[in-house]
PDB file of C-alpha atoms and ligand atoms in Angstrom:
ATOM      1  CA  MET A 270     -16.724 -15.425  48.183  1.00 89.00           C
ATOM      2  CA  LYS A 271     -14.970 -13.520  50.101  1.00 93.00           C
ATOM      3  CA  LYS A 272     -12.398 -14.744  52.860  1.00 96.00           C
ATOM      4  CA  ILE A 273     -12.035 -13.277  56.116  1.00 97.00           C
ATOM      5  CA  LEU A 274      -9.661 -13.770  58.988  1.00 98.00           C
ATOM      6  CA  ILE A 275     -10.939 -13.203  62.509  1.00 98.00           C
ATOM      7  CA  ILE A 276      -7.764 -13.007  64.939  1.00 98.00           C
ATOM      8  CA  GLU A 277      -9.771 -12.769  68.502  1.00 97.00           C
ATOM      9  CA  ASP A 278      -8.577 -14.829  71.621  1.00 97.00           C
ATOM     10  CA  GLU A 279     -12.421 -14.224  73.341  1.00 96.00           C
ATOM     11  CA  GLU A 280     -13.974 -17.426  72.283  1.00 97.00           C
ATOM     12  CA  PRO A 281     -17.441 -15.648  72.457  1.00 95.00           C
ATOM     13  CA  ILE A 282     -16.740 -13.150  70.191  1.00 94.00           C
ATOM     14  CA  ARG A 283     -14.490 -14.988  68.217  1.00 96.00           C
ATOM     15  CA  THR A 284     -17.068 -17.775  67.382  1.00 96.00           C
ATOM     16  CA  ALA A 285     -20.009 -14.849  67.353  1.00 95.00           C
ATOM     17  CA  LEU A 286     -18.463 -13.131  64.280  1.00 96.00           C
ATOM     18  CA  GLU A 287     -17.686 -16.364  62.648  1.00 96.00           C
ATOM     19  CA  ASP A 288     -21.404 -17.145  62.521  1.00 96.00           C
ATOM     20  CA  ASP A 289     -22.221 -13.818  61.743  1.00 94.00           C
ATOM     21  CA  PHE A 290     -19.734 -13.519  58.697  1.00 96.00           C
ATOM     22  CA  ARG A 291     -20.716 -17.200  57.625  1.00 95.00           C
ATOM     23  CA  LEU A 292     -24.326 -16.098  57.316  1.00 93.00           C
ATOM     24  CA  GLU A 293     -23.511 -13.665  55.411  1.00 91.00           C
ATOM     25  CA  ASN A 294     -21.953 -15.587  53.158  1.00 91.00           C
ATOM     26  CA  TYR A 295     -17.989 -14.908  53.906  1.00 95.00           C
ATOM     27  CA  GLU A 296     -15.847 -17.699  54.230  1.00 96.00           C
ATOM     28  CA  VAL A 297     -14.059 -17.383  57.689  1.00 97.00           C
ATOM     29  CA  ILE A 298     -10.604 -18.488  58.847  1.00 97.00           C
ATOM     30  CA  THR A 299      -9.955 -17.944  62.765  1.00 98.00           C
ATOM     31  CA  ALA A 300      -6.676 -17.221  64.582  1.00 98.00           C
ATOM     32  CA  THR A 301      -6.907 -17.323  68.610  1.00 97.00           C
ATOM     33  CA  ASP A 302      -3.289 -15.445  69.054  1.00 97.00           C
ATOM     34  CA  GLY A 303      -0.931 -12.867  67.847  1.00 97.00           C
ATOM     35  CA  LEU A 304       1.437 -15.403  66.210  1.00 97.00           C
ATOM     36  CA  GLU A 305      -1.035 -17.737  64.712  1.00 97.00           C
ATOM     37  CA  GLY A 306      -2.849 -14.569  63.393  1.00 98.00           C
ATOM     38  CA  LEU A 307       0.574 -13.394  61.766  1.00 97.00           C
ATOM     39  CA  SER A 308       1.074 -16.976  60.151  1.00 97.00           C
ATOM     40  CA  LYS A 309      -2.600 -16.876  58.729  1.00 97.00           C
ATOM     41  CA  GLY A 310      -2.706 -13.260  57.804  1.00 97.00           C
ATOM     42  CA  SER A 311       0.268 -13.462  55.663  1.00 95.00           C
ATOM     43  CA  GLU A 312      -1.456 -16.188  53.566  1.00 94.00           C
ATOM     44  CA  PRO A 313      -2.343 -14.425  49.957  1.00 89.00           C
ATOM     45  CA  ASP A 314      -5.985 -15.420  49.368  1.00 91.00           C
ATOM     46  CA  ILE A 315      -7.145 -13.385  52.600  1.00 95.00           C
ATOM     47  CA  ASP A 316      -9.708 -10.606  51.677  1.00 94.00           C
ATOM     48  CA  LEU A 317      -9.801  -8.799  54.851  1.00 97.00           C
ATOM     49  CA  ILE A 318      -8.348  -9.266  58.617  1.00 98.00           C
ATOM     50  CA  ILE A 319     -10.658  -8.534  61.687  1.00 98.00           C
ATOM     51  CA  LEU A 320      -7.838  -8.091  64.323  1.00 97.00           C
ATOM     52  CA  ASP A 321      -8.173  -7.543  67.947  1.00 96.00           C
ATOM     53  CA  ILE A 322      -5.592  -5.390  69.685  1.00 93.00           C
ATOM     54  CA  MET A 323      -5.454  -7.435  73.209  1.00 93.00           C
ATOM     55  CA  LEU A 324      -3.968 -10.912  71.959  1.00 96.00           C
ATOM     56  CA  PRO A 325      -1.670 -13.648  73.859  1.00 95.00           C
ATOM     57  CA  GLY A 326       1.731 -13.579  72.335  1.00 91.00           C
ATOM     58  CA  MET A 327       1.544 -10.669  70.194  1.00 95.00           C
ATOM     59  CA  ASP A 328      -0.769  -7.882  70.502  1.00 94.00           C
ATOM     60  CA  GLY A 329      -2.451  -6.620  67.562  1.00 95.00           C
ATOM     61  CA  PHE A 330      -0.569  -3.840  66.839  1.00 93.00           C
ATOM     62  CA  GLU A 331       2.389  -5.854  66.216  1.00 95.00           C
ATOM     63  CA  VAL A 332       0.565  -8.208  64.099  1.00 97.00           C
ATOM     64  CA  CYS A 333      -0.944  -5.370  61.712  1.00 95.00           C
ATOM     65  CA  LYS A 334       2.790  -3.693  61.817  1.00 95.00           C
ATOM     66  CA  LYS A 335       4.329  -6.921  60.827  1.00 96.00           C
ATOM     67  CA  LEU A 336       2.063  -7.713  58.428  1.00 96.00           C
ATOM     68  CA  ARG A 337       2.668  -4.450  56.452  1.00 93.00           C
ATOM     69  CA  ASN A 338       6.370  -4.406  57.232  1.00 91.00           C
ATOM     70  CA  SER A 339       6.278  -7.617  54.927  1.00 93.00           C
ATOM     71  CA  GLY A 340       4.400  -6.479  52.181  1.00 90.00           C
ATOM     72  CA  VAL A 341       0.994  -7.517  52.770  1.00 92.00           C
ATOM     73  CA  LYS A 342      -1.329  -5.268  52.040  1.00 89.00           C
ATOM     74  CA  THR A 343      -4.674  -6.882  52.815  1.00 93.00           C
ATOM     75  CA  PRO A 344      -7.287  -4.476  54.604  1.00 94.00           C
ATOM     76  CA  VAL A 345      -6.971  -4.763  58.473  1.00 95.00           C
ATOM     77  CA  ILE A 346     -10.028  -3.618  60.815  1.00 95.00           C
ATOM     78  CA  MET A 347      -8.905  -3.205  64.068  1.00 93.00           C
ATOM     79  CA  LEU A 348     -11.179  -3.985  67.345  1.00 93.00           C
ATOM     80  CA  THR A 349      -9.973  -1.518  69.631  1.00 88.00           C
ATOM     81  CA  ALA A 350     -11.256  -0.213  73.217  1.00 83.00           C
ATOM     82  CA  LYS A 351     -12.110   2.917  73.857  1.00 76.00           C
ATOM     83  CA  GLY A 352      -9.256   5.577  74.708  1.00 74.00           C
ATOM     84  CA  GLN A 353      -7.099   3.285  72.304  1.00 74.00           C
ATOM     85  CA  GLU A 354      -4.777   5.592  69.885  1.00 72.00           C
ATOM     86  CA  ILE A 355      -6.928   5.751  66.788  1.00 73.00           C
ATOM     87  CA  ASP A 356      -4.432   7.804  64.686  1.00 71.00           C
ATOM     88  CA  ARG A 357      -1.438   5.640  65.813  1.00 72.00           C
ATOM     89  CA  VAL A 358      -3.749   2.691  64.605  1.00 75.00           C
ATOM     90  CA  LEU A 359      -4.876   4.031  61.390  1.00 74.00           C
ATOM     91  CA  GLY A 360      -1.343   6.086  60.326  1.00 71.00           C
ATOM     92  CA  LEU A 361       1.997   5.051  59.055  1.00 67.00           C
ATOM     93  CA  GLU A 362       2.874   3.584  62.166  1.00 77.00           C
ATOM     94  CA  ILE A 363       0.444   0.501  62.313  1.00 85.00           C
ATOM     95  CA  GLY A 364      -1.133   0.597  59.042  1.00 87.00           C
ATOM     96  CA  ALA A 365      -4.795  -0.501  59.675  1.00 90.00           C
ATOM     97  CA  ASP A 366      -7.394   0.168  57.378  1.00 89.00           C
ATOM     98  CA  ASP A 367     -10.275   1.091  59.535  1.00 88.00           C
ATOM     99  CA  TYR A 368     -11.348   0.281  63.541  1.00 89.00           C
ATOM    100  CA  ILE A 369     -14.429  -0.127  65.277  1.00 91.00           C
ATOM    101  CA  THR A 370     -14.525   0.105  69.307  1.00 90.00           C
ATOM    102  CA  LYS A 371     -15.996  -2.566  71.375  1.00 89.00           C
ATOM    103  CA  PRO A 372     -18.571  -3.043  72.072  1.00 89.00           C
ATOM    104  CA  PHE A 373     -20.052  -2.697  68.674  1.00 91.00           C
ATOM    105  CA  SER A 374     -23.185  -4.228  67.039  1.00 89.00           C
ATOM    106  CA  PRO A 375     -22.601  -7.225  64.112  1.00 88.00           C
ATOM    107  CA  ARG A 376     -24.500  -4.717  61.657  1.00 87.00           C
ATOM    108  CA  GLU A 377     -21.776  -2.214  62.447  1.00 89.00           C
ATOM    109  CA  LEU A 378     -18.766  -4.493  61.599  1.00 93.00           C
ATOM    110  CA  GLN A 379     -20.798  -5.725  58.655  1.00 91.00           C
ATOM    111  CA  ALA A 380     -21.235  -2.245  57.245  1.00 90.00           C
ATOM    112  CA  ARG A 381     -17.231  -1.286  57.977  1.00 90.00           C
ATOM    113  CA  VAL A 382     -16.116  -4.478  56.459  1.00 94.00           C
ATOM    114  CA  LYS A 383     -18.290  -3.760  53.069  1.00 89.00           C
ATOM    115  CA  ALA A 384     -17.285  -0.340  53.207  1.00 86.00           C
ATOM    116  CA  VAL A 385     -13.535  -1.529  53.287  1.00 88.00           C
ATOM    117  CA  LEU A 386     -13.897  -4.269  50.574  1.00 88.00           C
ATOM    118  CA  ARG A 387     -15.270  -1.654  48.257  1.00 80.00           C
ATOM    119  CA  ARG A 388     -12.597   0.652  48.979  1.00 77.00           C
ATOM    120  CA  MET A 389     -10.411  -2.301  47.678  1.00 76.00           C
ATOM    121  CA  GLU A 390     -11.857  -2.839  44.485  1.00 71.00           C
ATOM    122  CA  PRO A 391     -10.237  -1.587  41.143  1.00 61.00           C
ATOM    123  CA  GLU A 392     -11.523   1.638  39.985  1.00 56.00           C
ATOM    124  CA  THR A 393     -12.893   1.244  36.755  1.00 55.00           C
ATOM    125  CA  ASP A 394     -14.210   4.278  34.360  1.00 52.00           C
ATOM    126  CA  GLU A 395     -17.935   2.289  34.998  1.00 50.00           C
ATOM    127  CA  ASN A 396     -17.833   2.883  38.598  1.00 51.00           C
ATOM    128  CA  LEU A 397     -16.304   6.282  38.749  1.00 62.00           C
ATOM    129  CA  GLY A 398     -18.243   7.749  35.973  1.00 68.00           C
ATOM    130  CA  ILE A 399     -16.890   9.487  32.660  1.00 78.00           C
ATOM    131  CA  ILE A 400     -17.385  13.038  34.410  1.00 83.00           C
ATOM    132  CA  PHE A 401     -17.828  14.187  37.763  1.00 86.00           C
ATOM    133  CA  ARG A 402     -20.089  16.866  38.601  1.00 86.00           C
ATOM    134  CA  SER A 403     -20.510  18.628  41.775  1.00 87.00           C
ATOM    135  CA  GLY A 404     -21.639  22.155  42.587  1.00 86.00           C
ATOM    136  CA  SER A 405     -18.855  24.517  40.834  1.00 88.00           C
ATOM    137  CA  LEU A 406     -16.540  21.442  40.055  1.00 92.00           C
ATOM    138  CA  GLU A 407     -16.586  19.491  37.034  1.00 91.00           C
ATOM    139  CA  VAL A 408     -13.793  16.515  36.090  1.00 91.00           C
ATOM    140  CA  ASP A 409     -13.514  14.624  32.720  1.00 88.00           C
ATOM    141  CA  PHE A 410     -11.433  11.628  33.769  1.00 83.00           C
ATOM    142  CA  ARG A 411     -11.212  10.159  30.404  1.00 80.00           C
ATOM    143  CA  GLN A 412     -10.050  13.795  28.855  1.00 81.00           C
ATOM    144  CA  TYR A 413      -8.288  14.755  32.170  1.00 85.00           C
ATOM    145  CA  VAL A 414      -9.675  18.131  32.324  1.00 89.00           C
ATOM    146  CA  CYS A 415     -11.070  19.908  35.524  1.00 93.00           C
ATOM    147  CA  LEU A 416     -13.349  22.800  35.218  1.00 92.00           C
ATOM    148  CA  LYS A 417     -14.189  25.190  37.916  1.00 92.00           C
ATOM    149  CA  ASP A 418     -17.424  27.316  37.414  1.00 89.00           C
ATOM    150  CA  GLY A 419     -17.149  26.337  33.693  1.00 88.00           C
ATOM    151  CA  ARG A 420     -13.200  27.490  33.291  1.00 91.00           C
ATOM    152  CA  GLU A 421     -10.613  25.047  32.996  1.00 91.00           C
ATOM    153  CA  ILE A 422      -8.313  24.658  35.385  1.00 92.00           C
ATOM    154  CA  SER A 423      -4.554  23.714  35.291  1.00 92.00           C
ATOM    155  CA  LEU A 424      -3.494  20.533  37.281  1.00 91.00           C
ATOM    156  CA  THR A 425      -0.446  18.548  37.620  1.00 89.00           C
ATOM    157  CA  ALA A 426      -0.530  15.249  37.015  1.00 85.00           C
ATOM    158  CA  HIS A 427      -0.054  14.188  40.290  1.00 86.00           C
ATOM    159  CA  GLU A 428      -2.785  17.077  41.415  1.00 91.00           C
ATOM    160  CA  PHE A 429      -5.058  14.918  39.036  1.00 91.00           C
ATOM    161  CA  GLU A 430      -4.460  11.665  40.167  1.00 89.00           C
ATOM    162  CA  LEU A 431      -5.138  12.967  44.212  1.00 91.00           C
ATOM    163  CA  LEU A 432      -8.299  14.315  42.980  1.00 93.00           C
ATOM    164  CA  LYS A 433      -9.668  11.485  40.916  1.00 91.00           C
ATOM    165  CA  TYR A 434      -8.769   9.069  43.723  1.00 91.00           C
ATOM    166  CA  LEU A 435     -10.375  11.477  46.188  1.00 92.00           C
ATOM    167  CA  ILE A 436     -13.542  11.665  44.344  1.00 91.00           C
ATOM    168  CA  SER A 437     -13.699   7.612  43.675  1.00 87.00           C
ATOM    169  CA  ASN A 438     -13.479   7.539  47.676  1.00 87.00           C
ATOM    170  CA  ARG A 439     -15.968  10.373  48.256  1.00 86.00           C
ATOM    171  CA  GLY A 440     -17.475  10.166  51.653  1.00 83.00           C
ATOM    172  CA  HIS A 441     -14.747   8.053  52.953  1.00 84.00           C
ATOM    173  CA  VAL A 442     -11.339   9.112  54.567  1.00 87.00           C
ATOM    174  CA  VAL A 443      -8.366   8.283  53.092  1.00 90.00           C
ATOM    175  CA  ARG A 444      -5.512   7.857  55.001  1.00 89.00           C
ATOM    176  CA  ARG A 445      -2.007   9.590  53.909  1.00 87.00           C
ATOM    177  CA  ASN A 446      -0.481   6.502  53.556  1.00 83.00           C
ATOM    178  CA  GLU A 447      -2.861   4.864  51.091  1.00 85.00           C
ATOM    179  CA  LEU A 448      -2.436   7.959  48.887  1.00 87.00           C
ATOM    180  CA  LEU A 449       1.470   7.397  49.143  1.00 84.00           C
ATOM    181  CA  ASP A 450       0.967   3.915  48.099  1.00 81.00           C
ATOM    182  CA  ASP A 451      -1.989   4.513  45.598  1.00 82.00           C
ATOM    183  CA  VAL A 452      -0.833   7.217  44.023  1.00 83.00           C
ATOM    184  CA  TRP A 453       2.802   7.549  44.079  1.00 80.00           C
ATOM    185  CA  GLY A 454       3.553   4.153  44.437  1.00 77.00           C
ATOM    186  CA  LYS A 455       5.968   2.375  46.977  1.00 67.00           C
ATOM    187  CA  ASP A 456       9.042   2.674  45.185  1.00 63.00           C
ATOM    188  CA  VAL A 457       9.027   6.490  45.357  1.00 70.00           C
ATOM    189  CA  PHE A 458      10.281   8.422  47.944  1.00 75.00           C
ATOM    190  CA  VAL A 459       7.517  11.184  49.156  1.00 78.00           C
ATOM    191  CA  THR A 460       6.720  12.043  52.895  1.00 82.00           C
ATOM    192  CA  PRO A 461       3.024  12.638  54.512  1.00 81.00           C
ATOM    193  CA  HIS A 462       4.137  16.135  54.192  1.00 84.00           C
ATOM    194  CA  THR A 463       4.706  16.111  50.335  1.00 86.00           C
ATOM    195  CA  ILE A 464       1.028  14.865  50.120  1.00 88.00           C
ATOM    196  CA  ASP A 465      -0.066  17.899  52.315  1.00 90.00           C
ATOM    197  CA  THR A 466       1.773  20.238  50.094  1.00 91.00           C
ATOM    198  CA  HIS A 467      -0.001  18.787  46.735  1.00 91.00           C
ATOM    199  CA  MET A 468      -3.396  18.923  48.803  1.00 93.00           C
ATOM    200  CA  ALA A 469      -2.871  22.619  49.580  1.00 94.00           C
ATOM    201  CA  ASN A 470      -2.233  23.366  45.896  1.00 94.00           C
ATOM    202  CA  LEU A 471      -4.977  21.193  44.692  1.00 95.00           C
ATOM    203  CA  ARG A 472      -7.326  23.007  47.387  1.00 95.00           C
ATOM    204  CA  LYS A 473      -5.978  26.473  46.041  1.00 95.00           C
ATOM    205  CA  LYS A 474      -7.304  25.486  42.521  1.00 95.00           C
ATOM    206  CA  ILE A 475     -10.877  23.809  43.046  1.00 95.00           C
ATOM    207  CA  GLU A 476     -11.897  25.354  46.428  1.00 94.00           C
ATOM    208  CA  ASN A 477     -13.406  28.796  46.218  1.00 91.00           C
ATOM    209  CA  ASP A 478     -12.296  29.511  49.985  1.00 92.00           C
ATOM    210  CA  PRO A 479      -8.914  27.165  50.650  1.00 92.00           C
ATOM    211  CA  SER A 480      -8.941  28.353  54.092  1.00 91.00           C
ATOM    212  CA  ASN A 481     -12.871  27.190  54.417  1.00 92.00           C
ATOM    213  CA  PRO A 482     -12.788  23.956  51.691  1.00 93.00           C
ATOM    214  CA  ARG A 483     -15.926  22.701  50.365  1.00 92.00           C
ATOM    215  CA  PHE A 484     -14.884  19.800  48.775  1.00 94.00           C
ATOM    216  CA  ILE A 485     -11.287  18.321  50.194  1.00 94.00           C
ATOM    217  CA  ILE A 486     -12.015  18.340  54.197  1.00 91.00           C
ATOM    218  CA  SER A 487      -8.838  17.617  56.326  1.00 91.00           C
ATOM    219  CA  ILE A 488      -9.442  14.535  59.125  1.00 87.00           C
ATOM    220  CA  ARG A 489      -6.445  15.836  61.611  1.00 84.00           C
ATOM    221  CA  GLY A 490      -3.864  13.121  61.975  1.00 82.00           C
ATOM    222  CA  ILE A 491      -5.447  10.599  59.744  1.00 87.00           C
ATOM    223  CA  GLY A 492      -5.905  12.190  56.166  1.00 90.00           C
ATOM    224  CA  TYR A 493      -8.323  13.628  53.696  1.00 93.00           C
ATOM    225  CA  LYS A 494     -12.405  13.111  52.684  1.00 91.00           C
ATOM    226  CA  PHE A 495     -13.942  14.438  49.616  1.00 92.00           C
ATOM    227  CA  ILE A 496     -17.397  15.852  49.973  1.00 89.00           C
ATOM    228  CA  GLY A 497     -19.475  16.124  46.911  1.00 82.00           C
ATOM    229  CA  GLU A 498     -22.234  13.814  45.507  1.00 72.00           C
TER     230      GLU A 498
HETATM  231 CA1   CA B 198      -8.779 -10.014  72.980  1.00 93.66          CA
END
């Protein structure tokens, strides 16, 4: 059973979410202010955190930043109000994984939670498939071979790992900070600019028209999304 922490001071919203997630067979714990949220959010057995921004004590931005700065990687979905700075929420500064704008439907939030939890599952050959084909592109993950229009193209190790990561998250936005952590690893010094450079090189190799990409789409200020069945 997945364990969810809901950090929300507004009692009716908190209780409604708690009930909804229990009904969907999640284990639920709650916190009613920023400090309590920070302390419970640091516990290692939490699978996902739902974090409101407007909280007494310490706001949701601070809670998320502090969790990330202390090395907590638990996925965070933020409850935002219209007009809040989404780029900042999802960017390196705050480090949330997704957000949902109030008011939202329980069903919509459930779907986000499921999607984020699925992204966190380790990649295996079974869920990725050994060979990926879409349009002119074919990638063999076991042999580390990439073909475009049937011809082998040469990718660097990082380009191949990037491509693999994008394909295994296809249809979802992948944030630059995720790529930094998951493709390069925490202890290597890489900037978001490095990622953009590698992505540009990768596009030159796999796209027919890199300035009008078909596979790797840029999501401005956030990251990238791979499109392909
Ligand atoms: Ca609130």
